[in-house]
Amino acid sequence: MTEVISSCLCLSFIMNSTMRLEITIPSGERPLIEYQRDFDVQGKIIHAGILPDDLILTICLYDDEGRLLRQVHQDHKNSKDIWAYHPGMTAYKESLDPGRKKMIEFGFPELQVRDTNDPEASIHDASIKCFYNDELFKAIIVSGSDVEHGRVFDTMMDYRDSNGEPYDRLEKGEYRLEVILSDNKGQLLCKTEKTVIIGIRDRHSIIRFNPVEHKQNMIRWCNEIGILPAIDTIPGYLEPYLGKWYYHMGLLPYYRSNDIAMYTFAKVYMFVYLIDPTSTSYETELAYLQHEHKVSDPKWFSAYRYDIGEAILGRGRAYERKGKIVELKEDEPVIYRIDIVNEKAQENIFDLSEEAVEYIVYDHDEINIEAGTRIAISGAVRPRQFDPEDFILKKENVYEIRNEIYMIRYEIDDGSEKWIEDRKLLMCRIDKEDIGSSVFEFYNLFVIKDEDRGKTLKICMSAVDKKGNVCSTVKKLKITVL
């Protein structure tokens, strides 16, 4: 009797409901997908009521001659056939999502398998990498299976077709993406399609999006210089489904293998603000450019900064100023500003609340500081080209980085004595909590002693790399002690 009722409900649903599908990712009318990478397909299922459990969702990719090149499908709503504890998976701590149950409910098609008791048997089958529930669908479309078949980096996942054969990469051109929802007998319920372009971006960015004011500036800046922001989820990346972001999650080697395709042929505009040493920006994207010897070539790379180091400083105070975006061309260290700080200030830590800041000196040409004052010299160095052999690609698709700018050398002359102080970079920013360290920025504390009153401190600043090489160009600074 139950089966009869179920069949009637399903038939009633098909006959009486109206539904439609909407593709949200790839986003835009004719989205550009970078050559040599896989891409996500996501969207909405718009309908009334509850979907039957056994509808069939199929996603197809056709070339411009109508040939079917890729197909993925799912025949069960809210499928829990996910290899949630795949050894390459980075996820929330177990205490936040016990058993990764919420992750499975959220949907992560990259880990879809046929049988969770034997996940290895089907984890490489790209044709089943699809998920849907009552509101949405998700899938991945694979380009090339590995480097031998046209990728920049290997994926560590070895996704293949349903027969176990590797895919050759999708070539540049126009494609038709089609999403179909059918009943369990194959009767069409609804479908939608979108034209997508596989091609090359001529410019791209390496930027960070924290905190809020900086993120707004970066979005505006990218628009101004003609960089299309890469806002769509990239295969391998798991969005923070619990709401709070702690760190990058997902199949990160796979994610990086897709991310790097955006940097292969584009000129890269890098903003040095908050480039964390463990970020994809630094360990993969910039390191790849170093390995390809592009960082010293203005045809392929340029760097930028805020003139004062932040999007805004001194909100509501006498020294309030908004940061301007300027190109970072200098080989020597650049000075953002000189902060007059109190006892709360710490070496290489800048709290965005500015509770440690008493005043800011923006004019570097004429610096007058009272004796007995603590100051912080805030600034940055430009990424510079090192020996490509010092960047070694590891299986995780991050590079072992054997050389980098490691510290700032301060040669100080007070008129009667000369000395050297070496200070590290890696300025950490606090926005109520630690939001990351910055490879190219520094916040170095000094005390202007009482006995320095009447002296002029002449300072020469130079960058020193990890191997002890001192860069030849210096930044000169002069402080008059009152």
XYZ file of C-alpha atoms in Angstrom:
482
model
C 0.000 0.000 0.000
C 2.852 2.382 0.880
C 4.437 1.883 -2.541
C 1.114 2.697 -4.280
C 0.744 5.939 -2.279
C 4.335 6.851 -3.054
C 3.824 6.304 -6.778
C 0.657 8.400 -6.739
C 2.411 11.247 -4.921
C 5.251 11.164 -7.462
C 2.837 11.167 -10.414
C 0.851 14.028 -8.854
C 4.075 15.988 -8.385
C 5.099 15.540 -12.020
C 1.678 16.340 -13.435
C 0.786 19.333 -11.260
C 3.982 21.121 -10.296
C 5.752 23.797 -12.245
C 9.471 24.025 -11.831
C 12.523 25.539 -13.386
C 16.270 25.349 -13.078
C 18.672 28.266 -12.817
C 22.445 28.039 -13.279
C 24.173 30.386 -10.816
C 27.745 29.074 -11.288
C 29.402 29.670 -13.726
C 27.984 33.155 -13.134
C 27.099 35.771 -15.716
C 25.543 35.601 -19.153
C 28.572 34.198 -21.002
C 31.015 33.268 -18.235
C 34.713 32.858 -18.904
C 36.276 29.686 -17.516
C 40.048 29.576 -17.484
C 41.687 27.217 -19.929
C 43.307 24.133 -18.308
C 41.061 23.928 -15.235
C 37.906 22.171 -14.083
C 34.824 24.155 -13.141
C 31.894 24.038 -10.760
C 28.309 23.925 -11.949
C 25.798 25.073 -9.347
C 22.264 26.360 -9.397
C 18.744 26.487 -8.015
C 15.814 24.114 -8.353
C 12.766 26.342 -8.174
C 9.511 24.515 -7.460
C 6.609 24.077 -5.074
C 6.487 21.314 -2.483
C 9.090 18.619 -1.905
C 11.007 16.809 -4.619
C 10.730 13.029 -4.859
C 13.862 11.234 -3.676
C 14.588 9.504 -6.974
C 14.654 12.250 -9.596
C 17.573 12.199 -12.016
C 19.732 15.285 -12.406
C 21.996 15.290 -15.463
C 24.541 17.923 -16.454
C 26.013 17.876 -19.961
C 28.666 19.888 -21.744
C 28.537 20.147 -25.561
C 31.038 21.729 -27.909
C 30.049 24.268 -30.578
C 29.269 21.433 -33.001
C 26.856 19.789 -30.586
C 29.086 16.901 -29.541
C 28.634 15.659 -25.966
C 32.011 15.967 -24.207
C 31.170 15.628 -20.503
C 28.215 14.243 -18.555
C 27.580 13.899 -14.819
C 24.446 12.701 -13.083
C 22.811 11.968 -9.729
C 19.746 9.766 -9.232
C 19.148 10.255 -5.511
C 18.223 13.407 -3.612
C 20.443 14.316 -0.666
C 22.834 11.509 -1.460
C 25.002 10.610 1.502
C 27.399 8.545 -0.594
C 30.260 10.872 0.239
C 33.779 9.793 1.172
C 33.773 12.389 3.940
C 37.065 11.286 5.469
C 39.068 11.109 2.264
C 42.745 11.333 3.334
C 43.277 14.466 1.245
C 40.338 16.347 2.788
C 40.722 19.393 5.050
C 37.526 20.179 6.964
C 36.228 21.787 10.137
C 37.462 20.363 13.417
C 35.530 17.287 14.460
C 34.065 19.081 17.472
C 32.388 21.608 15.169
C 30.903 19.004 12.803
C 30.887 15.541 14.402
C 30.993 12.822 11.763
C 31.075 15.585 9.121
C 27.319 15.139 8.932
C 26.653 18.791 8.138
C 29.258 18.702 5.392
C 27.491 15.727 3.815
C 24.156 17.575 4.017
C 25.758 20.669 2.506
C 27.003 18.672 -0.474
C 30.530 18.316 -1.775
C 30.295 16.466 -5.117
C 34.065 16.106 -5.443
C 33.819 13.246 -2.916
C 30.727 11.538 -4.335
C 31.124 7.741 -4.616
C 28.863 4.807 -5.438
C 29.512 2.885 -2.247
C 30.961 4.352 0.947
C 32.021 0.855 2.013
C 34.384 0.754 -0.968
C 34.990 4.423 -1.842
C 38.254 3.863 -3.670
C 36.407 1.874 -6.364
C 34.539 4.944 -7.642
C 36.235 8.059 -6.242
C 37.967 8.603 -9.610
C 34.703 8.411 -11.621
C 33.968 11.996 -12.689
C 30.547 11.060 -14.127
C 29.002 10.773 -10.624
C 30.373 13.995 -9.163
C 26.938 15.527 -8.710
C 24.617 16.378 -5.788
C 21.124 17.858 -5.407
C 18.579 18.514 -2.677
C 15.212 20.259 -2.587
C 16.672 23.679 -3.392
C 19.916 23.340 -5.306
C 22.325 21.291 -7.365
C 26.113 21.067 -7.495
C 28.533 19.284 -9.809
C 32.025 19.509 -11.241
C 33.060 19.351 -14.882
C 36.573 17.996 -15.385
C 38.869 19.386 -18.061
C 42.092 17.350 -18.259
C 42.692 14.417 -15.937
C 46.379 15.139 -15.308
C 49.430 17.009 -16.574
C 49.912 14.486 -19.382
C 46.417 15.388 -20.588
C 46.813 19.159 -20.476
C 46.715 20.415 -16.887
C 49.218 22.812 -15.308
C 49.373 20.816 -12.037
C 48.163 17.317 -11.248
C 44.982 17.097 -9.168
C 45.880 14.235 -6.782
C 42.352 12.950 -7.563
C 42.833 11.395 -11.030
C 39.256 12.057 -12.168
C 38.361 10.012 -15.272
C 35.324 9.145 -17.370
C 32.854 6.369 -16.503
C 34.990 3.830 -18.368
C 38.111 4.723 -16.411
C 39.714 6.561 -19.336
C 41.488 9.905 -18.766
C 40.037 13.129 -20.149
C 41.977 15.344 -22.506
C 41.696 18.995 -21.515
C 38.848 21.071 -22.876
C 40.216 23.346 -25.567
C 39.577 27.071 -25.857
C 36.229 27.918 -27.373
C 32.476 28.181 -26.853
C 30.481 25.419 -25.149
C 26.870 24.752 -24.207
C 26.192 23.731 -20.624
C 22.862 21.942 -20.137
C 21.163 20.925 -16.866
C 18.245 18.475 -17.012
C 15.909 17.199 -14.289
C 13.942 14.031 -15.091
C 11.755 11.573 -13.223
C 12.981 8.070 -12.420
C 11.655 6.819 -15.768
C 13.605 9.431 -17.728
C 10.625 11.726 -18.440
C 11.788 15.315 -18.743
C 10.595 17.665 -15.995
C 12.616 20.768 -16.797
C 15.932 21.891 -18.187
C 18.072 24.964 -18.690
C 21.265 25.825 -20.508
C 23.994 28.428 -20.625
C 26.798 29.300 -23.021
C 30.238 29.198 -21.409
C 33.569 30.274 -22.853
C 36.803 28.468 -22.101
C 39.623 30.910 -22.618
C 42.421 32.977 -21.148
C 42.276 36.029 -18.903
C 44.813 38.605 -20.017
C 45.140 39.937 -16.460
C 44.520 38.621 -12.981
C 45.174 39.582 -9.361
C 46.796 38.240 -6.230
C 44.911 39.938 -3.431
C 43.419 39.287 -0.010
C 39.881 40.283 0.995
C 40.137 40.994 4.713
C 39.148 43.284 6.478
C 35.911 44.769 5.118
C 37.208 48.195 4.021
C 40.107 46.549 2.221
C 37.803 44.049 0.485
C 35.619 46.890 -0.823
C 38.709 48.694 -2.111
C 40.010 45.579 -3.846
C 36.717 44.925 -5.637
C 36.609 48.545 -6.814
C 40.283 48.527 -7.824
C 39.934 45.318 -9.839
C 37.011 46.834 -11.724
C 39.000 50.002 -12.421
C 41.983 48.177 -13.917
C 39.852 45.732 -15.868
C 40.319 42.561 -13.836
C 37.292 40.310 -13.767
C 36.967 39.169 -10.147
C 37.055 35.372 -9.783
C 33.995 35.056 -7.553
C 32.806 31.568 -8.499
C 33.705 28.619 -6.318
C 36.610 26.632 -7.752
C 36.477 22.808 -7.718
C 38.185 21.342 -4.681
C 37.323 24.292 -2.428
C 34.819 23.729 0.372
C 32.878 26.839 1.344
C 32.546 27.535 5.122
C 29.133 25.865 5.478
C 28.940 26.492 9.237
C 29.206 30.214 8.596
C 32.592 30.933 10.154
C 35.821 30.796 8.163
C 38.834 29.443 10.082
C 41.105 28.296 7.236
C 40.906 27.017 3.663
C 38.995 23.737 3.476
C 38.405 21.069 0.877
C 40.625 18.946 -1.348
C 43.267 21.649 -1.323
C 45.821 20.101 -3.726
C 42.971 19.694 -6.221
C 41.749 23.247 -5.588
C 45.258 24.620 -6.179
C 45.551 22.644 -9.430
C 42.519 24.557 -10.694
C 43.433 27.910 -9.167
C 46.855 28.026 -10.827
C 45.319 27.931 -14.317
C 44.181 31.530 -13.784
C 47.827 32.656 -13.549
C 49.411 30.724 -16.410
C 48.884 33.255 -19.205
C 47.715 36.417 -17.392
C 49.625 39.494 -16.319
C 49.376 39.468 -12.538
C 48.615 42.523 -10.413
C 49.601 41.771 -6.825
C 48.518 43.789 -3.786
C 51.014 43.079 -1.004
C 48.571 43.742 1.846
C 48.204 40.762 4.197
C 49.810 38.120 1.971
C 50.041 35.347 4.539
C 52.980 32.887 4.354
C 50.612 29.896 4.357
C 48.172 31.335 1.822
C 47.589 30.016 -1.683
C 48.509 33.534 -2.806
C 52.046 33.073 -1.522
C 52.778 29.332 -1.497
C 51.238 28.584 -4.885
C 50.372 31.635 -7.014
C 53.368 33.893 -6.393
C 55.727 30.916 -6.027
C 54.587 29.658 -9.443
C 55.410 33.064 -10.945
C 58.808 32.926 -9.249
C 59.427 29.465 -10.670
C 58.474 30.721 -14.139
C 60.812 33.737 -13.730
C 57.995 36.248 -14.241
C 58.234 38.411 -11.097
C 60.976 40.639 -12.544
C 59.188 41.088 -15.865
C 56.733 44.057 -15.962
C 54.989 42.398 -18.888
C 53.876 39.643 -16.493
C 53.919 41.133 -12.990
C 53.419 44.341 -11.050
C 52.969 45.029 -7.331
C 50.802 47.561 -5.478
C 50.262 48.870 -1.939
C 48.454 51.471 0.107
C 50.484 54.661 0.478
C 49.784 54.634 4.239
C 49.572 50.849 4.653
C 45.831 50.610 5.376
C 42.515 51.352 3.696
C 41.805 53.937 6.405
C 43.563 55.129 9.535
C 42.587 57.393 12.437
C 38.850 57.254 11.925
C 37.421 60.204 13.871
C 40.863 61.347 15.030
C 43.053 64.290 14.087
C 45.261 62.113 11.885
C 42.420 60.449 9.921
C 43.349 59.572 6.362
C 42.228 57.169 3.665
C 44.781 55.050 1.908
C 45.541 55.534 -1.773
C 46.511 52.620 -3.988
C 49.939 53.159 -5.549
C 52.296 50.948 -7.516
C 55.141 49.439 -5.526
C 58.124 49.940 -7.822
C 60.975 50.456 -5.367
C 63.608 47.789 -4.767
C 64.399 49.256 -1.361
C 61.957 49.065 1.572
C 59.155 51.630 1.428
C 57.821 53.485 4.451
C 54.066 53.630 4.992
C 54.227 55.911 8.021
C 55.733 56.430 11.468
C 53.343 55.623 14.336
C 53.767 57.266 17.728
C 52.746 54.396 20.006
C 52.095 53.634 23.660
C 53.031 50.672 25.861
C 50.379 48.461 24.198
C 52.293 48.354 20.914
C 54.077 45.109 20.048
C 56.763 44.270 17.510
C 55.267 43.345 14.119
C 51.688 43.482 15.407
C 49.231 46.127 14.250
C 45.815 46.231 15.887
C 43.312 47.832 13.517
C 41.513 49.329 16.524
C 44.609 51.578 16.817
C 44.472 51.360 20.614
C 48.279 51.385 20.671
C 48.549 54.450 18.395
C 48.790 57.990 19.790
C 49.524 59.805 16.563
C 50.753 59.115 13.011
C 53.432 60.914 11.019
C 52.742 60.546 7.301
C 55.476 62.904 6.021
C 58.679 60.859 5.769
C 60.788 63.776 4.535
C 60.632 65.751 7.772
C 60.269 63.613 10.869
C 60.432 65.312 14.270
C 60.053 63.051 17.296
C 60.224 63.985 20.972
C 62.788 62.230 23.136
C 61.386 59.439 25.287
C 58.889 58.410 22.608
C 58.161 54.919 21.261
C 57.684 54.709 17.519
C 56.766 52.035 14.989
C 58.207 52.174 11.497
C 55.612 50.632 9.220
C 56.329 49.666 5.642
C 56.703 47.021 2.963
C 59.069 45.439 0.471
C 58.337 44.623 -3.132
C 58.298 40.970 -4.205
C 61.527 40.403 -6.101
C 62.638 37.663 -8.436
C 64.756 34.948 -6.836
C 66.425 31.954 -8.418
C 63.619 29.798 -9.896
C 65.413 26.719 -8.578
C 64.635 27.915 -5.048
C 60.940 27.165 -5.695
C 60.226 23.453 -5.685
C 56.735 22.144 -6.373
C 55.501 19.589 -3.825
C 52.745 17.014 -4.261
C 50.325 19.231 -2.287
C 50.646 21.811 -5.115
C 52.439 24.276 -2.882
C 56.067 25.184 -3.362
C 58.942 24.669 -1.014
C 60.310 28.215 -0.847
C 64.036 28.273 -0.184
C 64.582 32.003 -0.437
C 62.596 35.143 0.331
C 63.017 38.576 1.857
C 63.599 37.682 5.485
C 64.326 40.880 7.386
C 64.948 44.609 7.311
C 68.409 45.815 8.267
C 68.500 49.186 10.012
C 71.898 50.906 9.979
C 71.575 53.741 12.495
C 73.933 56.689 12.975
C 73.234 59.156 15.810
C 76.264 61.320 15.058
C 78.500 59.758 17.657
C 77.740 56.075 17.371
C 76.724 53.657 14.605
C 74.972 50.326 15.007
C 72.903 47.772 13.137
C 69.540 46.299 14.071
C 67.980 43.460 12.066
C 64.199 43.178 12.265
C 61.924 40.616 10.688
C 58.925 41.186 8.461
C 55.670 39.184 8.917
C 53.548 41.970 10.352
C 50.427 40.493 11.966
C 47.124 42.362 11.850
C 44.497 42.161 14.579
C 40.841 42.847 13.809
C 39.397 41.740 17.169
C 41.283 38.546 16.404
C 44.365 37.557 14.443
C 43.542 37.855 10.715
C 46.940 36.800 9.422
C 50.571 37.742 8.975
C 52.019 39.574 5.996
C 55.146 38.320 4.238
C 56.005 41.661 2.663
C 55.129 44.096 5.470
C 56.770 45.117 8.735
C 55.935 47.039 11.902
C 59.179 47.580 13.786
C 59.316 49.253 17.207
C 62.044 51.609 18.402
C 62.513 53.773 21.485
C 63.795 57.306 21.017
C 65.816 57.656 24.216
C 65.929 60.743 26.429
C 69.668 61.053 25.811
C 68.965 61.361 22.075
C 67.436 64.819 22.554
C 68.991 67.248 20.088
C 70.391 64.503 17.887
C 69.581 63.620 14.321
C 69.216 59.887 13.722
C 70.234 58.875 10.225
C 68.823 55.502 9.247
C 69.588 53.390 6.191
C 67.131 50.550 5.611
C 67.836 47.571 3.366
C 66.184 44.245 2.695
C 68.029 41.006 3.517
C 67.040 37.651 2.041
C 66.977 34.260 3.747
C 70.460 33.430 2.437
C 71.927 36.565 3.980
C 72.196 38.580 0.786
C 71.725 42.302 1.377
C 69.900 44.160 -1.390
C 71.999 46.928 -2.860
C 69.392 49.709 -2.762
C 68.596 51.423 0.544
C 65.858 53.612 1.960
C 67.221 56.619 3.869
C 65.361 58.077 6.810
C 66.237 61.024 9.043
C 64.664 61.616 12.457
C 65.219 64.860 14.358
C 64.892 64.267 18.121
C 63.283 67.180 19.984
